Short mmCIF file of C-alpha atoms and ligand atoms in Angstrom, two decimals:
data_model
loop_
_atom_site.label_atom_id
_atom_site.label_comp_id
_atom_site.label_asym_id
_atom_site.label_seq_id
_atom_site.Cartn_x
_atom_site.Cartn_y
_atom_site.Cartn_z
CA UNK A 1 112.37 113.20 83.82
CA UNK A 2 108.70 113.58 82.66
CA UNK A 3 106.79 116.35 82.61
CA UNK A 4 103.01 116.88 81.91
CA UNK A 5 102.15 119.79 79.62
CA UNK A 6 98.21 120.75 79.88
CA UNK A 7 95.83 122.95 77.24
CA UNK A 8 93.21 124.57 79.27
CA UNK A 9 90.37 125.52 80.18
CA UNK A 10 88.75 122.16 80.17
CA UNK A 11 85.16 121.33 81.39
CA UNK A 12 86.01 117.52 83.09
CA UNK A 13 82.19 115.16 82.56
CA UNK A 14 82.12 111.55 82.58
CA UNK A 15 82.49 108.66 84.46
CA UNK A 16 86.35 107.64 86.55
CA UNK A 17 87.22 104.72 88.86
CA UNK A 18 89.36 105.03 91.94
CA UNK A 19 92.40 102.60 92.57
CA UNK A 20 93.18 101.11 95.82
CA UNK A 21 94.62 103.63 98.06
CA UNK A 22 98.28 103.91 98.07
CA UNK A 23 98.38 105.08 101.92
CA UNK A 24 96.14 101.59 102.84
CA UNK A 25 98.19 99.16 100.54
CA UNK A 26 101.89 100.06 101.77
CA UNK A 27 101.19 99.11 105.75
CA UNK A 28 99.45 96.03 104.51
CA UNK A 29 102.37 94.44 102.68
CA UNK A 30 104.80 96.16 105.83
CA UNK A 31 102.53 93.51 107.69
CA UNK A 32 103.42 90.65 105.01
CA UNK A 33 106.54 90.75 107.77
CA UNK A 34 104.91 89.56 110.68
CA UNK A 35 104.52 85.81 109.09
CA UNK A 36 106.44 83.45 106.67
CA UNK A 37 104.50 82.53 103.89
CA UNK A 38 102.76 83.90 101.16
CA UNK A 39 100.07 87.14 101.09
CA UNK A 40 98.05 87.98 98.68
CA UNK A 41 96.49 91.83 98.22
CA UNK A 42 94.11 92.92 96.57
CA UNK A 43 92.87 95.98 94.58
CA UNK A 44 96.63 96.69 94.77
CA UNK A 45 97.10 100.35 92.84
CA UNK A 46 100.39 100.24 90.08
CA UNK A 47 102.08 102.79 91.97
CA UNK A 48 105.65 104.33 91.99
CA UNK A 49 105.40 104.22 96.32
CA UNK A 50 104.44 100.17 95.52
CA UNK A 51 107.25 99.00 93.39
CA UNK A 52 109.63 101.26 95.96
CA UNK A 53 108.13 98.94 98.92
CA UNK A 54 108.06 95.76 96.80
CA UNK A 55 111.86 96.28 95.86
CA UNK A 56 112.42 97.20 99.88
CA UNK A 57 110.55 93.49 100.65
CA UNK A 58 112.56 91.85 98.15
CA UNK A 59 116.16 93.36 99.40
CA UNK A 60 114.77 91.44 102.48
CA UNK A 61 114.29 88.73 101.23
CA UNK A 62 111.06 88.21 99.83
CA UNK A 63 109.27 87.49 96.38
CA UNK A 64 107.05 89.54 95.29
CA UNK A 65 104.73 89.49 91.97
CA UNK A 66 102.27 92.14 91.03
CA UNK A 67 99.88 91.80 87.96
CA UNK A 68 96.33 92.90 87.22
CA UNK A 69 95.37 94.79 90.75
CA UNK A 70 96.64 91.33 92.59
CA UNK A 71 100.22 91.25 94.80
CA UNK A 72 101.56 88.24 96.06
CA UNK A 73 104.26 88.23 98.54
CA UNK A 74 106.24 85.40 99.81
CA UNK A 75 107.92 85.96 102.34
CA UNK A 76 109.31 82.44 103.58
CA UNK A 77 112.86 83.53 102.57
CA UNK A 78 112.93 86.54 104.46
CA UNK A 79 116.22 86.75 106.59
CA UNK A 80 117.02 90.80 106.01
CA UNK A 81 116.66 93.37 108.82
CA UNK A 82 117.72 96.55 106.77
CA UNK A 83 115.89 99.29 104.96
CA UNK A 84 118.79 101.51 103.60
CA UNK A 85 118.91 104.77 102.62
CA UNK A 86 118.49 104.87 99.44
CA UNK A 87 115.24 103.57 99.65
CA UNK A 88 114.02 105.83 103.17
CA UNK A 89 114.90 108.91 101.56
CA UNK A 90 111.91 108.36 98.13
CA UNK A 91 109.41 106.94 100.32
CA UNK A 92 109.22 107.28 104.08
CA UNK A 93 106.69 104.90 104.71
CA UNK A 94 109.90 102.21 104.77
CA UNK A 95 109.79 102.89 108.52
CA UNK A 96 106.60 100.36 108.21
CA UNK A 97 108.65 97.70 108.41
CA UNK A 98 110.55 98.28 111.61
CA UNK A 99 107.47 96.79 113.69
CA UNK A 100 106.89 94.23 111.69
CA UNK A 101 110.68 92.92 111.63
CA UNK A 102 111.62 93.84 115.63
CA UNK A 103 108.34 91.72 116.28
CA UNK A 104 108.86 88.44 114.40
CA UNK A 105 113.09 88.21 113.78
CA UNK A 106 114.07 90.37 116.71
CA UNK A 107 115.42 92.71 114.85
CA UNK A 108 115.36 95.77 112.55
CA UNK A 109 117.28 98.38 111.38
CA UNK A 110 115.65 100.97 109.32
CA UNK A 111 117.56 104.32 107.74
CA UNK A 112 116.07 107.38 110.19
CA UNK A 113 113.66 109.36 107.35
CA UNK A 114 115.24 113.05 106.86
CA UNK A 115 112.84 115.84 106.58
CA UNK A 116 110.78 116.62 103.73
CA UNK A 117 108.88 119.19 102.12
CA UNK A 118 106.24 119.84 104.62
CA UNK A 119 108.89 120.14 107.48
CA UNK A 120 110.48 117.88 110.47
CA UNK A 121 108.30 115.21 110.29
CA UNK A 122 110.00 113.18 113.64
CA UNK A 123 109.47 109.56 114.38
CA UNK A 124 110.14 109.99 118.01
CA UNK A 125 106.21 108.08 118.36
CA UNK A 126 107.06 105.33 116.21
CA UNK A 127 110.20 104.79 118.31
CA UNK A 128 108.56 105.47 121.78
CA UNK A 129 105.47 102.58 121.16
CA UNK A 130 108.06 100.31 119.97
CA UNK A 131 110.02 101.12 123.41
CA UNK A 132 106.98 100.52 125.84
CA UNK A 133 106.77 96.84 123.81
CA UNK A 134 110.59 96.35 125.92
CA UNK A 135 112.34 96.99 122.21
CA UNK A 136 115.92 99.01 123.14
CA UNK A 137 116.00 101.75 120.17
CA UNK A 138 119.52 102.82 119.48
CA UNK A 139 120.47 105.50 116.87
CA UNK A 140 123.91 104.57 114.73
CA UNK A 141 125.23 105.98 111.77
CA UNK A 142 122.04 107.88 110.36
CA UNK A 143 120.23 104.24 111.17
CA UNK A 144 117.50 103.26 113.81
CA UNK A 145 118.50 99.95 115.01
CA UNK A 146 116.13 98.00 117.16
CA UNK A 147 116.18 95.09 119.08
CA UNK A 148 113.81 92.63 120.97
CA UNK A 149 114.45 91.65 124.77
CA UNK A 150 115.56 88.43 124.66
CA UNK A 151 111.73 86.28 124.89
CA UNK A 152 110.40 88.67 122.30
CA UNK A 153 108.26 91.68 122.85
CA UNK A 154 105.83 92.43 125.58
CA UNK A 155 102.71 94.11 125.44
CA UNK A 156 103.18 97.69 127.16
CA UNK A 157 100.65 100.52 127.20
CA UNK A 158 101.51 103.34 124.99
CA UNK A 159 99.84 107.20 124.32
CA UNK A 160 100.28 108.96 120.76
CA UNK A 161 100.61 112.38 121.23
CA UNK A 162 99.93 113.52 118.10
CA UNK A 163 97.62 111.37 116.80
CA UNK A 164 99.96 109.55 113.93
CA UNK A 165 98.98 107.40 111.25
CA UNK A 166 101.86 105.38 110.61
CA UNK A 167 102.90 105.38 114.38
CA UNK A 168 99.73 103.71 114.81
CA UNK A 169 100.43 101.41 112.32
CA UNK A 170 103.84 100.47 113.29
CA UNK A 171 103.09 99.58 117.03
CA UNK A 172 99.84 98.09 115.88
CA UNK A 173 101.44 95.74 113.82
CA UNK A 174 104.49 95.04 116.42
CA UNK A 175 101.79 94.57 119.12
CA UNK A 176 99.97 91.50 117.31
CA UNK A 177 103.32 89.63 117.95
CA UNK A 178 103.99 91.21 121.86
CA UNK A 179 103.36 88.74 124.47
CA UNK A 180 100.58 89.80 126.79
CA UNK A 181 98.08 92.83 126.46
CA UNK A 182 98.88 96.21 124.79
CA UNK A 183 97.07 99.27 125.32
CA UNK A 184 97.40 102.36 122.83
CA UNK A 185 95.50 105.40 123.47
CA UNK A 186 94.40 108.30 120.99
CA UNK A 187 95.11 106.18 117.84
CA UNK A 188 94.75 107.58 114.53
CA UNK A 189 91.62 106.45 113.45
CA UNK A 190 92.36 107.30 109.40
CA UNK A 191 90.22 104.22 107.55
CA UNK A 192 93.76 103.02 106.45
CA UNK A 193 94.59 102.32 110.15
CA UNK A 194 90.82 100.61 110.65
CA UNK A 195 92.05 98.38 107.85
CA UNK A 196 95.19 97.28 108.85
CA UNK A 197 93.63 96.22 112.08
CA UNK A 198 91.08 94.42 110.09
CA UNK A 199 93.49 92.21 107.91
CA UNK A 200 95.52 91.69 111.06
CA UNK A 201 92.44 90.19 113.17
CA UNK A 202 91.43 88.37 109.92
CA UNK A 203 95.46 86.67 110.01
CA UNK A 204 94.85 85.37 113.65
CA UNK A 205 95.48 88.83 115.36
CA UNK A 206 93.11 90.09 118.84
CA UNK A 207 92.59 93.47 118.16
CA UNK A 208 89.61 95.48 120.27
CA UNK A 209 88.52 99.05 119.37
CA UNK A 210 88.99 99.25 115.49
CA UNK A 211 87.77 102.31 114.47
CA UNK A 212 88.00 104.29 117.73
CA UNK A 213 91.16 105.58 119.33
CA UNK A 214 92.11 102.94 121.75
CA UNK A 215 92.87 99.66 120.74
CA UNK A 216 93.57 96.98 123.13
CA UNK A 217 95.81 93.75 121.42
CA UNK A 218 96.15 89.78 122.88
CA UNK A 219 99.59 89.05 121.69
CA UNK A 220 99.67 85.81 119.69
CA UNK A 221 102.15 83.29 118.98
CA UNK A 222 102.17 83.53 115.25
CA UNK A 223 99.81 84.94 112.16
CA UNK A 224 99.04 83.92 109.17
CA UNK A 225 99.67 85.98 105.78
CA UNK A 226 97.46 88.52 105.15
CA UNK A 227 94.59 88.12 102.34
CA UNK A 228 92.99 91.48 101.86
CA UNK A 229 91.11 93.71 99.15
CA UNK A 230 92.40 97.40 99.21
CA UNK A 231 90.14 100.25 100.42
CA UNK A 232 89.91 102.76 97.69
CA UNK A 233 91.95 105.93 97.43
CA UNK A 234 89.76 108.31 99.58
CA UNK A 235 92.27 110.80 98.17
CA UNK A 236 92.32 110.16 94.98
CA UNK A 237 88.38 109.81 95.04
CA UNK A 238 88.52 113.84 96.46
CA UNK A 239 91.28 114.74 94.02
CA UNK A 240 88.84 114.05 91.46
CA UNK A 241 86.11 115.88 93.04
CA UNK A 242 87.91 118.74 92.95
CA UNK A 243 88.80 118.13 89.91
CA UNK A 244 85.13 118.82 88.76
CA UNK A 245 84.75 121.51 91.06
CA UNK A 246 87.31 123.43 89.60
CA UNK A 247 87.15 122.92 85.93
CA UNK A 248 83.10 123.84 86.14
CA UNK A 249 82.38 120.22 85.47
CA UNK A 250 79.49 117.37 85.68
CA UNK A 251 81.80 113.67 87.26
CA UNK A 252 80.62 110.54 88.90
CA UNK A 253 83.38 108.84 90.81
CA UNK A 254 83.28 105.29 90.97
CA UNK A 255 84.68 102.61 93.26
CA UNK A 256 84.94 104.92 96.32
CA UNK A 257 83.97 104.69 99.94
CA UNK A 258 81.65 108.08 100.31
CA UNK A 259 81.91 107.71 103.93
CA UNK A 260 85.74 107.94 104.21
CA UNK A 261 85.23 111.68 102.02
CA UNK A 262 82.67 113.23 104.40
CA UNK A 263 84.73 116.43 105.26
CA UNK A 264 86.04 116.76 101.92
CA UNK A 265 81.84 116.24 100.98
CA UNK A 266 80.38 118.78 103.23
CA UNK A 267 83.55 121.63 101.82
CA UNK A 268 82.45 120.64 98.32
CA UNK A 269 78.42 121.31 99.30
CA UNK A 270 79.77 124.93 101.08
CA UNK A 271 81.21 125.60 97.89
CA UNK A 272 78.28 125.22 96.18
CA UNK A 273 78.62 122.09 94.51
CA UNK A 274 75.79 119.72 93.81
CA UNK A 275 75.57 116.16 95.07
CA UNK A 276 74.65 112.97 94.83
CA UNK A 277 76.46 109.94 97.36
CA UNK A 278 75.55 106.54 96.63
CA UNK A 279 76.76 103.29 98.43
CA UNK A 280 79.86 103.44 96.26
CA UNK A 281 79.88 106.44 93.97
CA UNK A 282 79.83 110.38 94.50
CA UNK A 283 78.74 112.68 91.46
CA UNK A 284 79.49 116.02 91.78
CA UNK A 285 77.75 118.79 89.77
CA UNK A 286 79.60 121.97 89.60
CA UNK A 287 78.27 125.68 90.13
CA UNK A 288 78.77 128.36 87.45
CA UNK A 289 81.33 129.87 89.95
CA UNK A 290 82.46 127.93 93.61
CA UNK A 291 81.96 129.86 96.63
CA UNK A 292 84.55 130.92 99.03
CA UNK A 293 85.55 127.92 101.65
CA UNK A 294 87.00 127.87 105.46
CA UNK A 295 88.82 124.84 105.55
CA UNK A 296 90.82 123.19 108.64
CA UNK A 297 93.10 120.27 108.27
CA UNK A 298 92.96 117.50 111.41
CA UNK A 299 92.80 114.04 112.28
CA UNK A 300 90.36 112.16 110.50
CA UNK A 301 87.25 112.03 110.09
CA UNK A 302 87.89 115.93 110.22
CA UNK A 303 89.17 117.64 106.26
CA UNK A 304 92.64 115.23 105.50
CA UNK A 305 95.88 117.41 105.05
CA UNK A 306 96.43 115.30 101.83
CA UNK A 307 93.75 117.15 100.53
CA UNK A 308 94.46 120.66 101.41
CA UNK A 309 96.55 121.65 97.96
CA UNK A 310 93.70 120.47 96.05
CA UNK A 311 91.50 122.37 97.59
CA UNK A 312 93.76 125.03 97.78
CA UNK A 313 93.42 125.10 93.75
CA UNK A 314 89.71 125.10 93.75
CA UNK A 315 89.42 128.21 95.97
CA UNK A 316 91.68 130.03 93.71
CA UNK A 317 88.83 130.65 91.52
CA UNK A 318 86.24 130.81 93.74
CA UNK A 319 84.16 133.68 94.38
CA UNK A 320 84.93 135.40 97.44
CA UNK A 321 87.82 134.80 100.18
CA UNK A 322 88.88 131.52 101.60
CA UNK A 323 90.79 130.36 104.57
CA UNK A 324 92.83 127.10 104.84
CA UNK A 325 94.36 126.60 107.80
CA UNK A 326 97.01 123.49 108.41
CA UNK A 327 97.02 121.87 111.62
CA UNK A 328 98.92 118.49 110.48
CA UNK A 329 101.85 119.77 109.02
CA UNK A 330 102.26 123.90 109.35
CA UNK A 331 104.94 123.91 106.48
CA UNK A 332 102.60 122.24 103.74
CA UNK A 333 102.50 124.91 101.29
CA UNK A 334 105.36 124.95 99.09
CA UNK A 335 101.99 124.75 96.36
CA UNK A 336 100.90 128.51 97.10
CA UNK A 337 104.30 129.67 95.36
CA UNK A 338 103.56 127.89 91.76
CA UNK A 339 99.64 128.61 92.23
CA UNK A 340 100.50 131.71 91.59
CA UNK A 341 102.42 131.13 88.55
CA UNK A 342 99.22 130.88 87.59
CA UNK A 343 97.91 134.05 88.60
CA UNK A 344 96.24 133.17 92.21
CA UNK A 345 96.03 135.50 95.02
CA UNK A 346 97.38 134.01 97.79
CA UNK A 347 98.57 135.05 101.20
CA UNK A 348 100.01 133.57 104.30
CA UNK A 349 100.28 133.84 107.54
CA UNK A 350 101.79 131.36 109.69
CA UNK A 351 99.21 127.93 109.06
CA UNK A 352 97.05 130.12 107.53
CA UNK A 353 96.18 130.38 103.72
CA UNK A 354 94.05 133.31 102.57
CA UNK A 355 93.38 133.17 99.16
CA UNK A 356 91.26 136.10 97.54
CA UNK A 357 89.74 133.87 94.72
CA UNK A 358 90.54 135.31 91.12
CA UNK A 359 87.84 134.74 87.65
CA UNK A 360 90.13 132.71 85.56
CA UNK A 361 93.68 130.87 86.12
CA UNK A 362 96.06 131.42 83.55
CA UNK A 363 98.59 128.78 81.99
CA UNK A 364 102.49 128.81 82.98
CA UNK A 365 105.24 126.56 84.06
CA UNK A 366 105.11 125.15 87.44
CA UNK A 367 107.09 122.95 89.38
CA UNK A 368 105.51 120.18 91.38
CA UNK A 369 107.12 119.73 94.92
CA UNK A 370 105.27 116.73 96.45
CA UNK A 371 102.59 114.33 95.72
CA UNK A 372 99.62 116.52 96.53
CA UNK A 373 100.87 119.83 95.26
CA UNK A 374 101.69 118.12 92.00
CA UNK A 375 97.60 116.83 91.70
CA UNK A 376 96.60 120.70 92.96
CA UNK A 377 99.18 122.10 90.28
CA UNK A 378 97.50 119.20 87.34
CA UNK A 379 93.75 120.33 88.49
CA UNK A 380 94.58 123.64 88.35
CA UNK A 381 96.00 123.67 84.96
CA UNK A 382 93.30 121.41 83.39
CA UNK A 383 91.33 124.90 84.83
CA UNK A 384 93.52 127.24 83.42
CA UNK A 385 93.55 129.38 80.21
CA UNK A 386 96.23 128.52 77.93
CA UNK A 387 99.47 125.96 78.44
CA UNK A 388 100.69 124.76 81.64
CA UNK A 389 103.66 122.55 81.70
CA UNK A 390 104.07 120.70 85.49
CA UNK A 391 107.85 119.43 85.29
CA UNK A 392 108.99 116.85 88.23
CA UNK A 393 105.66 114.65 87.81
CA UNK A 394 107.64 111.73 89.14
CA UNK A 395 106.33 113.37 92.39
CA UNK A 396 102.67 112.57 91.25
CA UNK A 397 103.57 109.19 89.72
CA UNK A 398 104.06 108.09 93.76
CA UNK A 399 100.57 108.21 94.37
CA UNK A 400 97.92 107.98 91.62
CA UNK A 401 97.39 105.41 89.01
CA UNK A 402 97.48 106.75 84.80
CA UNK A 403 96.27 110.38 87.06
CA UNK A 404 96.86 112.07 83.17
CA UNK A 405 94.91 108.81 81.18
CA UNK A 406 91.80 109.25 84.01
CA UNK A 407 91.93 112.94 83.53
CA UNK A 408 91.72 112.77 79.96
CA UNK A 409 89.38 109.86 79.56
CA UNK A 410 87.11 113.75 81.53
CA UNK A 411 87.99 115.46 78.86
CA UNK A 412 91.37 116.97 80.11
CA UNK A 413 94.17 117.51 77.83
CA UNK A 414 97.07 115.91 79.48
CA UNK A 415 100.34 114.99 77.60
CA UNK A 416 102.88 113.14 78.94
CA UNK A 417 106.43 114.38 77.32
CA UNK A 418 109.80 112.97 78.66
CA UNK A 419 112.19 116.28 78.69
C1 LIG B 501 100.41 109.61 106.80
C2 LIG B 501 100.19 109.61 105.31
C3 LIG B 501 100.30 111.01 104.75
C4 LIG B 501 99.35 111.95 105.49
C5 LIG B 501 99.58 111.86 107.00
C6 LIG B 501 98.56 112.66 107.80
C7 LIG B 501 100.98 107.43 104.67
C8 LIG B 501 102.02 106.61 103.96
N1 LIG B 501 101.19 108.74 104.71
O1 LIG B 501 101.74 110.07 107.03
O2 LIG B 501 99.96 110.95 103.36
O3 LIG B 501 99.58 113.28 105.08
O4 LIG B 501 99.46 110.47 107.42
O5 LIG B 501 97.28 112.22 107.52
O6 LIG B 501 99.99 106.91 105.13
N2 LIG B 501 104.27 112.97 114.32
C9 LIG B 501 105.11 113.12 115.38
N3 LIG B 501 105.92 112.05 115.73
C10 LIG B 501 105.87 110.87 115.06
C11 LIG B 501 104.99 110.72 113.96
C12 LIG B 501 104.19 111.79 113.62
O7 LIG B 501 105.17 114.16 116.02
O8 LIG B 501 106.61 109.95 115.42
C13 LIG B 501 103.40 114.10 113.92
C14 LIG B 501 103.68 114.61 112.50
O9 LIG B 501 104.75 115.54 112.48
C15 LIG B 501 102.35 115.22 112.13
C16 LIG B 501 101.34 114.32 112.84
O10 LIG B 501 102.07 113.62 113.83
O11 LIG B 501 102.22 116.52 112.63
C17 LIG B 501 100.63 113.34 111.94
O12 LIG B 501 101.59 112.65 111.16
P1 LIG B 501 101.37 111.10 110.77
O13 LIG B 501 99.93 110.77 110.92
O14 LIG B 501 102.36 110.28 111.51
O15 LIG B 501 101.77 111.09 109.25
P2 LIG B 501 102.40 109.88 108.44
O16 LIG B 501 101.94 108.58 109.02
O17 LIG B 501 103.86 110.10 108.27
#
């Protein structure tokens, strides 16, 4: 199991790329499904969460090849209908491919994802859009099993309640294939949703609405595979941000979509950051100390829960007392206990983070518990005075490319050590 061990304080200055965004790629090749023949994807980020969904595809059948940024998958030998365990339980996004394979085979039957870290997490939205398409959900045996009526899918009207990213997804995509006209209302609107929708329309799907919460679909007979270019990581893209905010420093990040990090933006300006937003870049300027933030986690375009921990690190050393407050997932903060490893002062009540910001961090061990935490735990050490070793980075290796190689190509000292 690797572990990172980090020499701090660092100052981060220089010049870092995003990837493609892991949260945008993993629908895109769950929609690979909904035709036989090959897709190709681009900007495609080397990511632990990828190979798990490749090696899901290929237990179904398919081929897939990825090399350079570019993923091909072929899916004309696709006959499978299971996700198994094994796989659900590392990466929960598996349950992409129910849609996909209840809308073009019939059938699918996908392990039902446990908990996790942040809580419940229920899928009782994925399952209830599928439903209004006519698809009979059954649970067996720790498995969802679905099945067409026989004629297919029909288009149905459907209501998220939550708003849900991947429930959006997952009827979305089964929709495209639903005879008739769907109707979902109060869809996530999260640019990785916008984007599905767009490489769907551009494989033959009729999809109205992209970008706003109700999206009306024309079932089709067939698609084509989908040809698309990632969106970059909008998370990664703030991860770095903060990243500079926290360690005092001077960083232009490249590649990224400024408009899909407004929130995250305007809590960097509050905190008295300095920037400058071009077309595809953000640099960020660091005070000599960050002011206090109030933070609030929603829906997008509102501040994304994926980049709460982070944030959560930077206001540990702010000046002054900030609030974070979850409204996604109310159990997300399995961070604050290894923060203050590192000496922050944090308190909380219910949702709510207070965190009384402190001068300087100090090095220790910490343990990284999920994908974010792990970045807000890596951030925080680069920050901190002395050594801080984060064991359990196979957490972090989920979700961002080389995170320790981009670091130190700031000036971080990162080493990788296998323990
Ligand atoms: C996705 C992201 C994850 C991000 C989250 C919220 C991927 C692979 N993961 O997760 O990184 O943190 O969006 O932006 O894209 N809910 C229900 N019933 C359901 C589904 C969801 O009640 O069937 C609730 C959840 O408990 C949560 C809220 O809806 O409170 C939003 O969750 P959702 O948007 O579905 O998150 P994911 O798609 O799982």
């Amino acid at each position: 199991m690797d572990r990172f061990v980090i020499e701090g304080p660092t100052k981060l200055a220089g010049e870092v790329r995003c990837s493609g965004a892991k949260n945008a790629v993993l629908p895109l090749m769950a929609a690979a499904l909904l035709s036989r023949g090959v897709s190709e994807i681009g900007n495609v980020p080397d990511l632990r969460d990828v190979r798990t969904f490749m090696r899901l595809l290929e237990i179904l059948g398919a081929r897939c090849h990825l090399e350079g940024g570019d993923l091909t998958i072929d899916t004309t030998a696709v006959t499978g209908v299971e996700a198994p365990y094994d796989l659900v339980k590392t990466m929960r996004a598996s349950i992409y491919v129910l849609g996909p394979l209840l809308a073009y085979g019939g059938e699918a039957r996908v392990s039902l994802p446990g908990g996790c870290a942040w809580g419940p997490r229920p899928v009782n939205l994925h399952l209830g859009g599928l439903e209004r398409l006519g698809a009979k959900v059954q649970l067996e045996a720790g498995f969802i099993h679905t099945t067409a009526p026989d004629g297919g899918l029909q288009g149905g009207s459907f209501r998220f309640e939550p708003s849900s990213v991947g429930a959006t997804c997952n009827v979305l995509m089964a929709a495209t294939l639903a005879a008739g006209r769907t109707e979902l209302s109060n869809c996530a609107i999260e640019p990785e949703v916008t984007q599905l929708g767009r490489a769907l329309v551009a494989a033959g799907a009729r999809i109205d609405g992209l970008g706003t919460p109700t999206l009306v679909i024309q079932g089709v007979g067939e698609l084509d595979p989908i040809r698309h270019r990632v969106i970059p990581d909008r998370i990664e893209a703030g991860t770095f941000l903060c990243a500079a905010a926290l360690t005092g420093g001077d960083v232009v990040v490249r590649d990224c979509v400024p408009a899909h990090l407004e929130s995250a933006l305007a809590a960097l300006g509050d905190m008295g950051c300095l920037l400058d937003v071009g077309t595809d870049f953000v640099r960020l300027q660091a005070p000599e100390r960050l002011r206090a933030v109030e933070i609030v986690t929603r829906p997008y375009p509102a501040f994304p829960t994926d980049m709460q921990a982070q944030f959560m690190a930077a206001a540990c050393v702010a000046e002054g007392v900030s609030h974070l407050t979850e409204t996604i997932y109310p159990d997300r903060f399995t961070h604050t206990a290894e923060l203050r490893r590192l000496g922050a002062e944090i308190r909380l009540d219910g949702a709510t983070a207070t965190i009384v910001g402190v001068p300087v961090l100090e090095g220790a061990p910490v343990m990284a518990t999920d994908l974010r935490a792990s970045a807000a735990l890596v951030l925080a050490g680069a920050a901190a005075r002395g050594t801080t070793t984060v064991d359990r980075v196979y957490h972090i290796d989920r979700g961002y490319e080389r995170i320790e190689a981009k670091l130190n190509a700031l000036g971080a000292r990162i080493r990788r050590e296998n323990v």
